[in-house]
PDB file of C-alpha atoms in Angstrom:
ATOM      1  CA  MET Q1146     -23.902  -7.219  91.844  1.00  0.00           C
ATOM      2  CA  ALA Q1147     -27.272  -6.932  90.213  1.00  0.00           C
ATOM      3  CA  SER Q1148     -30.823  -8.111  90.572  1.00  0.00           C
ATOM      4  CA  SER Q1149     -33.415  -9.200  88.091  1.00  0.00           C
ATOM      5  CA  SER Q1150     -37.136  -9.520  88.463  1.00  0.00           C
ATOM      6  CA  ALA Q1151     -37.295 -12.222  85.815  1.00  0.00           C
ATOM      7  CA  PRO Q1152     -34.399 -14.664  86.145  1.00  0.00           C
ATOM      8  CA  GLN Q1153     -33.516 -16.744  83.126  1.00  0.00           C
ATOM      9  CA  HIS Q1154     -33.945 -20.493  83.354  1.00  0.00           C
ATOM     10  CA  SER Q1155     -32.398 -23.191  81.243  1.00  0.00           C
ATOM     11  CA  SER Q1156     -34.794 -25.728  79.792  1.00  0.00           C
ATOM     12  CA  PRO Q1157     -35.232 -28.918  81.847  1.00  0.00           C
ATOM     13  CA  PRO Q1158     -33.744 -32.103  80.428  1.00  0.00           C
ATOM     14  CA  PRO Q1159     -36.215 -33.976  78.191  1.00  0.00           C
ATOM     15  CA  SER Q1160     -35.384 -37.321  79.777  1.00  0.00           C
ATOM     16  CA  SER Q1161     -33.120 -38.904  82.348  1.00  0.00           C
ATOM     17  CA  SER Q1162     -30.969 -40.360  79.588  1.00  0.00           C
ATOM     18  CA  SER Q1163     -29.998 -36.857  78.472  1.00  0.00           C
ATOM     19  CA  SER Q1164     -29.481 -35.436  81.973  1.00  0.00           C
ATOM     20  CA  SER Q1165     -25.717 -35.560  81.554  1.00  0.00           C
ATOM     21  CA  THR Q1166     -25.983 -32.845  78.871  1.00  0.00           C
ATOM     22  CA  TYR Q1167     -28.258 -30.624  80.956  1.00  0.00           C
ATOM     23  CA  TYR Q1168     -26.774 -27.136  81.212  1.00  0.00           C
ATOM     24  CA  GLU Q1169     -27.393 -25.054  84.312  1.00  0.00           C
ATOM     25  CA  ILE Q1170     -27.025 -21.318  83.734  1.00  0.00           C
ATOM     26  CA  PRO Q1171     -24.517 -19.768  86.193  1.00  0.00           C
ATOM     27  CA  TRP Q1172     -26.303 -17.643  88.766  1.00  0.00           C
ATOM     28  CA  VAL Q1173     -24.325 -14.554  87.746  1.00  0.00           C
ATOM     29  CA  GLU Q1174     -25.999 -14.815  84.336  1.00  0.00           C
ATOM     30  CA  LYS Q1175     -29.308 -16.233  85.512  1.00  0.00           C
ATOM     31  CA  TYR Q1176     -29.914 -13.225  87.756  1.00  0.00           C
ATOM     32  CA  ARG Q1177     -28.283 -10.561  85.596  1.00  0.00           C
ATOM     33  CA  PRO Q1178     -30.822  -7.727  85.161  1.00  0.00           C
ATOM     34  CA  THR Q1179     -32.353  -6.790  81.833  1.00  0.00           C
ATOM     35  CA  LYS Q1180     -33.677  -3.488  83.197  1.00  0.00           C
ATOM     36  CA  VAL Q1181     -31.552  -0.663  84.525  1.00  0.00           C
ATOM     37  CA  ALA Q1182     -33.887  -0.216  87.500  1.00  0.00           C
ATOM     38  CA  ASP Q1183     -32.971  -3.714  88.732  1.00  0.00           C
ATOM     39  CA  VAL Q1184     -29.263  -2.906  89.123  1.00  0.00           C
ATOM     40  CA  VAL Q1185     -28.233  -2.916  92.804  1.00  0.00           C
ATOM     41  CA  GLY Q1186     -26.438   0.102  94.276  1.00  0.00           C
ATOM     42  CA  ASN Q1187     -24.990   3.220  92.627  1.00  0.00           C
ATOM     43  CA  THR Q1188     -28.283   5.074  92.798  1.00  0.00           C
ATOM     44  CA  ASP Q1189     -27.058   8.221  91.021  1.00  0.00           C
ATOM     45  CA  ALA Q1190     -25.517   6.301  88.114  1.00  0.00           C
ATOM     46  CA  VAL Q1191     -28.572   4.083  87.761  1.00  0.00           C
ATOM     47  CA  SER Q1192     -30.858   7.131  87.792  1.00  0.00           C
ATOM     48  CA  ARG Q1193     -28.904   8.743  84.945  1.00  0.00           C
ATOM     49  CA  LEU Q1194     -29.112   5.581  82.870  1.00  0.00           C
ATOM     50  CA  GLN Q1195     -32.842   5.277  83.586  1.00  0.00           C
ATOM     51  CA  VAL Q1196     -33.368   8.743  82.105  1.00  0.00           C
ATOM     52  CA  ILE Q1197     -31.564   7.600  78.947  1.00  0.00           C
ATOM     53  CA  ALA Q1198     -33.706   4.438  78.814  1.00  0.00           C
ATOM     54  CA  ARG Q1199     -36.860   6.515  79.239  1.00  0.00           C
ATOM     55  CA  ASP Q1200     -36.018   9.240  76.731  1.00  0.00           C
ATOM     56  CA  GLY Q1201     -34.176   7.039  74.239  1.00  0.00           C
ATOM     57  CA  ASN Q1202     -31.505   9.697  73.697  1.00  0.00           C
ATOM     58  CA  MET Q1203     -28.357   7.585  73.938  1.00  0.00           C
ATOM     59  CA  PRO Q1204     -25.029   9.465  74.060  1.00  0.00           C
ATOM     60  CA  ASN Q1205     -21.567   7.988  73.964  1.00  0.00           C
ATOM     61  CA  ILE Q1206     -20.807   6.983  77.553  1.00  0.00           C
ATOM     62  CA  ILE Q1207     -17.787   6.347  79.765  1.00  0.00           C
ATOM     63  CA  LEU Q1208     -18.632   4.193  82.800  1.00  0.00           C
ATOM     64  CA  SER Q1209     -15.858   4.572  85.352  1.00  0.00           C
ATOM     65  CA  GLY Q1210     -15.341   2.722  88.617  1.00  0.00           C
ATOM     66  CA  PRO Q1211     -13.819  -0.306  90.369  1.00  0.00           C
ATOM     67  CA  PRO Q1212     -14.342  -3.842  89.011  1.00  0.00           C
ATOM     68  CA  GLY Q1213     -17.520  -5.634  90.022  1.00  0.00           C
ATOM     69  CA  THR Q1214     -19.646  -2.528  90.568  1.00  0.00           C
ATOM     70  CA  GLY Q1215     -22.130  -3.140  87.754  1.00  0.00           C
ATOM     71  CA  LYS Q1216     -20.747  -1.061  84.876  1.00  0.00           C
ATOM     72  CA  THR Q1217     -21.074  -3.691  82.146  1.00  0.00           C
ATOM     73  CA  THR Q1218     -24.282  -5.104  83.594  1.00  0.00           C
ATOM     74  CA  SER Q1219     -25.823  -1.627  83.622  1.00  0.00           C
ATOM     75  CA  ILE Q1220     -24.957  -0.823  80.016  1.00  0.00           C
ATOM     76  CA  LEU Q1221     -26.194  -4.242  78.842  1.00  0.00           C
ATOM     77  CA  ALA Q1222     -29.465  -3.654  80.674  1.00  0.00           C
ATOM     78  CA  LEU Q1223     -29.724  -0.243  79.011  1.00  0.00           C
ATOM     79  CA  ALA Q1224     -29.114  -1.856  75.624  1.00  0.00           C
ATOM     80  CA  HIS Q1225     -31.928  -4.358  76.290  1.00  0.00           C
ATOM     81  CA  GLU Q1226     -34.322  -1.550  77.153  1.00  0.00           C
ATOM     82  CA  LEU Q1227     -33.402   0.602  74.156  1.00  0.00           C
ATOM     83  CA  LEU Q1228     -33.053  -2.091  71.498  1.00  0.00           C
ATOM     84  CA  GLY Q1229     -35.292  -4.934  72.697  1.00  0.00           C
ATOM     85  CA  PRO Q1230     -35.305  -7.821  70.207  1.00  0.00           C
ATOM     86  CA  HIS Q1231     -32.690  -6.062  68.062  1.00  0.00           C
ATOM     87  CA  CYS Q1232     -30.115  -6.302  70.835  1.00  0.00           C
ATOM     88  CA  ARG Q1233     -28.390  -9.420  69.508  1.00  0.00           C
ATOM     89  CA  GLU Q1234     -27.581  -7.969  66.093  1.00  0.00           C
ATOM     90  CA  ALA Q1235     -27.165  -4.329  67.147  1.00  0.00           C
ATOM     91  CA  VAL Q1236     -24.726  -4.727  70.071  1.00  0.00           C
ATOM     92  CA  LEU Q1237     -21.027  -5.601  69.913  1.00  0.00           C
ATOM     93  CA  GLU Q1238     -19.253  -6.297  73.211  1.00  0.00           C
ATOM     94  CA  LEU Q1239     -15.469  -6.533  73.356  1.00  0.00           C
ATOM     95  CA  ASN Q1240     -12.999  -6.833  76.209  1.00  0.00           C
ATOM     96  CA  ALA Q1241     -10.467  -4.150  75.362  1.00  0.00           C
ATOM     97  CA  SER Q1242      -7.818  -5.722  77.607  1.00  0.00           C
ATOM     98  CA  ASP Q1243      -7.800  -8.710  75.250  1.00  0.00           C
ATOM     99  CA  ASP Q1244      -8.530  -6.821  72.021  1.00  0.00           C
ATOM    100  CA  ARG Q1245      -6.764  -3.554  72.676  1.00  0.00           C
ATOM    101  CA  GLY Q1246      -4.666  -2.951  69.562  1.00  0.00           C
ATOM    102  CA  ILE Q1247      -5.306  -0.645  66.653  1.00  0.00           C
ATOM    103  CA  ASP Q1248      -6.100  -3.574  64.333  1.00  0.00           C
ATOM    104  CA  VAL Q1249      -9.168  -4.427  66.406  1.00  0.00           C
ATOM    105  CA  VAL Q1250     -10.456  -0.876  65.968  1.00  0.00           C
ATOM    106  CA  ARG Q1251      -9.723  -0.881  62.249  1.00  0.00           C
ATOM    107  CA  ASN Q1252     -11.259  -4.294  61.688  1.00  0.00           C
ATOM    108  CA  ARG Q1253     -13.880  -5.560  64.153  1.00  0.00           C
ATOM    109  CA  ILE Q1254     -15.108  -2.219  65.492  1.00  0.00           C
ATOM    110  CA  LYS Q1255     -15.092  -0.384  62.181  1.00  0.00           C
ATOM    111  CA  MET Q1256     -16.751  -3.309  60.375  1.00  0.00           C
ATOM    112  CA  PHE Q1257     -19.525  -3.440  62.971  1.00  0.00           C
ATOM    113  CA  ALA Q1258     -19.993   0.329  62.750  1.00  0.00           C
ATOM    114  CA  GLN Q1259     -20.357  -0.007  58.976  1.00  0.00           C
ATOM    115  CA  LYS Q1260     -22.863  -2.859  59.219  1.00  0.00           C
ATOM    116  CA  LYS Q1261     -26.419  -1.951  58.288  1.00  0.00           C
ATOM    117  CA  VAL Q1262     -28.992  -2.895  60.919  1.00  0.00           C
ATOM    118  CA  THR Q1263     -32.649  -1.898  60.723  1.00  0.00           C
ATOM    119  CA  LEU Q1264     -33.605  -0.276  64.029  1.00  0.00           C
ATOM    120  CA  PRO Q1265     -36.579   1.751  65.278  1.00  0.00           C
ATOM    121  CA  PRO Q1266     -36.352   5.522  64.696  1.00  0.00           C
ATOM    122  CA  GLY Q1267     -33.938   7.271  67.033  1.00  0.00           C
ATOM    123  CA  ARG Q1268     -32.095   4.075  68.014  1.00  0.00           C
ATOM    124  CA  HIS Q1269     -28.431   3.310  67.345  1.00  0.00           C
ATOM    125  CA  LYS Q1270     -26.128   0.319  67.262  1.00  0.00           C
ATOM    126  CA  LEU Q1271     -24.033   0.017  70.413  1.00  0.00           C
ATOM    127  CA  ILE Q1272     -20.387  -0.955  70.832  1.00  0.00           C
ATOM    128  CA  ILE Q1273     -19.419  -1.848  74.412  1.00  0.00           C
ATOM    129  CA  LEU Q1274     -15.720  -1.854  75.303  1.00  0.00           C
ATOM    130  CA  ASP Q1275     -14.862  -3.400  78.670  1.00  0.00           C
ATOM    131  CA  GLU Q1276     -11.603  -2.289  80.297  1.00  0.00           C
ATOM    132  CA  ALA Q1277     -11.252   0.463  77.720  1.00  0.00           C
ATOM    133  CA  ASP Q1278      -8.510   2.138  79.759  1.00  0.00           C
ATOM    134  CA  SER Q1279      -6.174  -0.700  78.750  1.00  0.00           C
ATOM    135  CA  MET Q1280      -6.378   0.231  75.060  1.00  0.00           C
ATOM    136  CA  THR Q1281      -3.189   1.562  73.516  1.00  0.00           C
ATOM    137  CA  SER Q1282      -2.947   5.259  72.656  1.00  0.00           C
ATOM    138  CA  GLY Q1283      -2.943   4.454  68.948  1.00  0.00           C
ATOM    139  CA  ALA Q1284      -6.065   2.322  69.312  1.00  0.00           C
ATOM    140  CA  GLN Q1285      -7.816   5.111  71.216  1.00  0.00           C
ATOM    141  CA  GLN Q1286      -6.944   7.641  68.509  1.00  0.00           C
ATOM    142  CA  ALA Q1287      -8.348   5.292  65.874  1.00  0.00           C
ATOM    143  CA  LEU Q1288     -11.437   4.781  68.022  1.00  0.00           C
ATOM    144  CA  ARG Q1289     -11.953   8.543  68.256  1.00  0.00           C
ATOM    145  CA  ARG Q1290     -11.999   8.812  64.479  1.00  0.00           C
ATOM    146  CA  THR Q1291     -14.434   5.899  64.212  1.00  0.00           C
ATOM    147  CA  MET Q1292     -16.732   7.539  66.772  1.00  0.00           C
ATOM    148  CA  GLU Q1293     -16.786  10.703  64.669  1.00  0.00           C
ATOM    149  CA  ILE Q1294     -17.346   9.017  61.314  1.00  0.00           C
ATOM    150  CA  TYR Q1295     -20.211   6.747  62.454  1.00  0.00           C
ATOM    151  CA  SER Q1296     -21.893   9.094  64.936  1.00  0.00           C
ATOM    152  CA  ASN Q1297     -25.171   8.961  63.001  1.00  0.00           C
ATOM    153  CA  THR Q1298     -25.580   5.199  63.397  1.00  0.00           C
ATOM    154  CA  THR Q1299     -23.449   3.979  66.301  1.00  0.00           C
ATOM    155  CA  ARG Q1300     -22.957   4.774  69.968  1.00  0.00           C
ATOM    156  CA  PHE Q1301     -20.048   3.710  72.173  1.00  0.00           C
ATOM    157  CA  ALA Q1302     -19.976   2.686  75.846  1.00  0.00           C
ATOM    158  CA  LEU Q1303     -16.524   2.468  77.403  1.00  0.00           C
ATOM    159  CA  ALA Q1304     -16.253   0.730  80.775  1.00  0.00           C
ATOM    160  CA  CYS Q1305     -13.037   1.454  82.647  1.00  0.00           C
ATOM    161  CA  ASN Q1306     -11.485   1.506  86.104  1.00  0.00           C
ATOM    162  CA  THR Q1307      -9.843   4.902  85.608  1.00  0.00           C
ATOM    163  CA  SER Q1308     -11.381   7.440  83.235  1.00  0.00           C
ATOM    164  CA  SER Q1309      -8.198   9.556  83.215  1.00  0.00           C
ATOM    165  CA  LYS Q1310      -6.535   6.839  81.109  1.00  0.00           C
ATOM    166  CA  ILE Q1311      -8.986   7.567  78.296  1.00  0.00           C
ATOM    167  CA  ILE Q1312      -7.617  10.220  75.945  1.00  0.00           C
ATOM    168  CA  GLU Q1313      -9.205  13.656  76.253  1.00  0.00           C
ATOM    169  CA  PRO Q1314     -10.665  13.751  72.707  1.00  0.00           C
ATOM    170  CA  ILE Q1315     -12.742  10.671  73.585  1.00  0.00           C
ATOM    171  CA  GLN Q1316     -13.659  11.970  77.042  1.00  0.00           C
ATOM    172  CA  SER Q1317     -14.971  15.183  75.505  1.00  0.00           C
ATOM    173  CA  ARG Q1318     -17.321  13.170  73.278  1.00  0.00           C
ATOM    174  CA  CYS Q1319     -18.798  11.101  76.100  1.00  0.00           C
ATOM    175  CA  ALA Q1320     -21.053  11.474  79.098  1.00  0.00           C
ATOM    176  CA  LEU Q1321     -19.218  10.292  82.238  1.00  0.00           C
ATOM    177  CA  VAL Q1322     -21.080   7.999  84.649  1.00  0.00           C
ATOM    178  CA  ARG Q1323     -19.218   7.090  87.836  1.00  0.00           C
ATOM    179  CA  PHE Q1324     -19.689   3.869  89.791  1.00  0.00           C
ATOM    180  CA  SER Q1325     -18.460   3.093  93.316  1.00  0.00           C
ATOM    181  CA  ARG Q1326     -18.129  -0.060  95.375  1.00  0.00           C
ATOM    182  CA  LEU Q1327     -21.309  -1.624  96.734  1.00  0.00           C
ATOM    183  CA  SER Q1328     -21.861  -1.655 100.471  1.00  0.00           C
ATOM    184  CA  ASP Q1329     -21.708  -4.934 102.386  1.00  0.00           C
ATOM    185  CA  GLN Q1330     -25.425  -4.596 103.089  1.00  0.00           C
ATOM    186  CA  GLU Q1331     -26.281  -4.216  99.388  1.00  0.00           C
ATOM    187  CA  ILE Q1332     -24.237  -7.302  98.540  1.00  0.00           C
ATOM    188  CA  LEU Q1333     -25.700  -9.341 101.389  1.00  0.00           C
ATOM    189  CA  SER Q1334     -29.249  -8.367 100.524  1.00  0.00           C
ATOM    190  CA  ARG Q1335     -28.767  -9.443  96.914  1.00  0.00           C
ATOM    191  CA  LEU Q1336     -27.126 -12.729  97.877  1.00  0.00           C
ATOM    192  CA  LEU Q1337     -29.989 -13.560 100.235  1.00  0.00           C
ATOM    193  CA  THR Q1338     -32.484 -12.855  97.441  1.00  0.00           C
ATOM    194  CA  VAL Q1339     -30.671 -15.295  95.148  1.00  0.00           C
ATOM    195  CA  LEU Q1340     -30.368 -17.942  97.873  1.00  0.00           C
ATOM    196  CA  GLU Q1341     -34.084 -17.673  98.557  1.00  0.00           C
ATOM    197  CA  ALA Q1342     -34.950 -17.936  94.874  1.00  0.00           C
ATOM    198  CA  GLU Q1343     -32.751 -21.015  94.548  1.00  0.00           C
ATOM    199  CA  LYS Q1344     -34.140 -22.495  97.795  1.00  0.00           C
ATOM    200  CA  VAL Q1345     -30.581 -23.081  98.971  1.00  0.00           C
ATOM    201  CA  MET Q1346     -31.349 -22.839 102.681  1.00  0.00           C
ATOM    202  CA  GLU Q1347     -34.352 -25.126 102.278  1.00  0.00           C
ATOM    203  CA  ARG Q1348     -32.243 -27.777 100.587  1.00  0.00           C
ATOM    204  CA  PHE Q1349     -29.526 -27.348 103.201  1.00  0.00           C
ATOM    205  CA  CYS Q1350     -31.998 -27.896 106.032  1.00  0.00           C
ATOM    206  CA  ILE Q1351     -33.410 -30.997 104.336  1.00  0.00           C
ATOM    207  CA  GLY Q1352     -29.906 -32.338 103.793  1.00  0.00           C
ATOM    208  CA  THR Q1353     -29.036 -31.981 107.469  1.00  0.00           C
TER     209      THR Q1353
END
């Protein structure tokens, strides 16, 4: 769950004739934060990421915790803060449970690490691997070598449910940030904020 002070809005349809093609952004994306400070819950983890955003000194990171706790949202928000308008070309996000074999590391990840992107001084390209603990051992060994070779230009963020399933040579090269489940109150508070922004209760009352 996450909050955002500036929700994204899709453009309104230019005319009624084109209303059938009007695309409404899902709320989970519309209210996804672009700043680390807007992430709900996990105060300690968020504080650590805020320090990185402030100082600009991005290490390789393992984000460990249950699904739905804000790991990927947090690292994407950090990428937005560090890279700004360069985010689109300087960030590669992969779901390692789908792309978990060694060929993905040798091809897509290595090719992105080799790609030249002009960034502000002290900034690096970022490769985000969701569900990294599902990667095969061979893929993780190949990833370790890639992390070493391209350490001057590329940083890695590995989101996983269980950090112990990441091989030790990778763990030793990463900062570990732990996430835990959000409380019911944190979830409820965020949901009420979204409902208010969308005027859901107002429309419900009018409808009844």
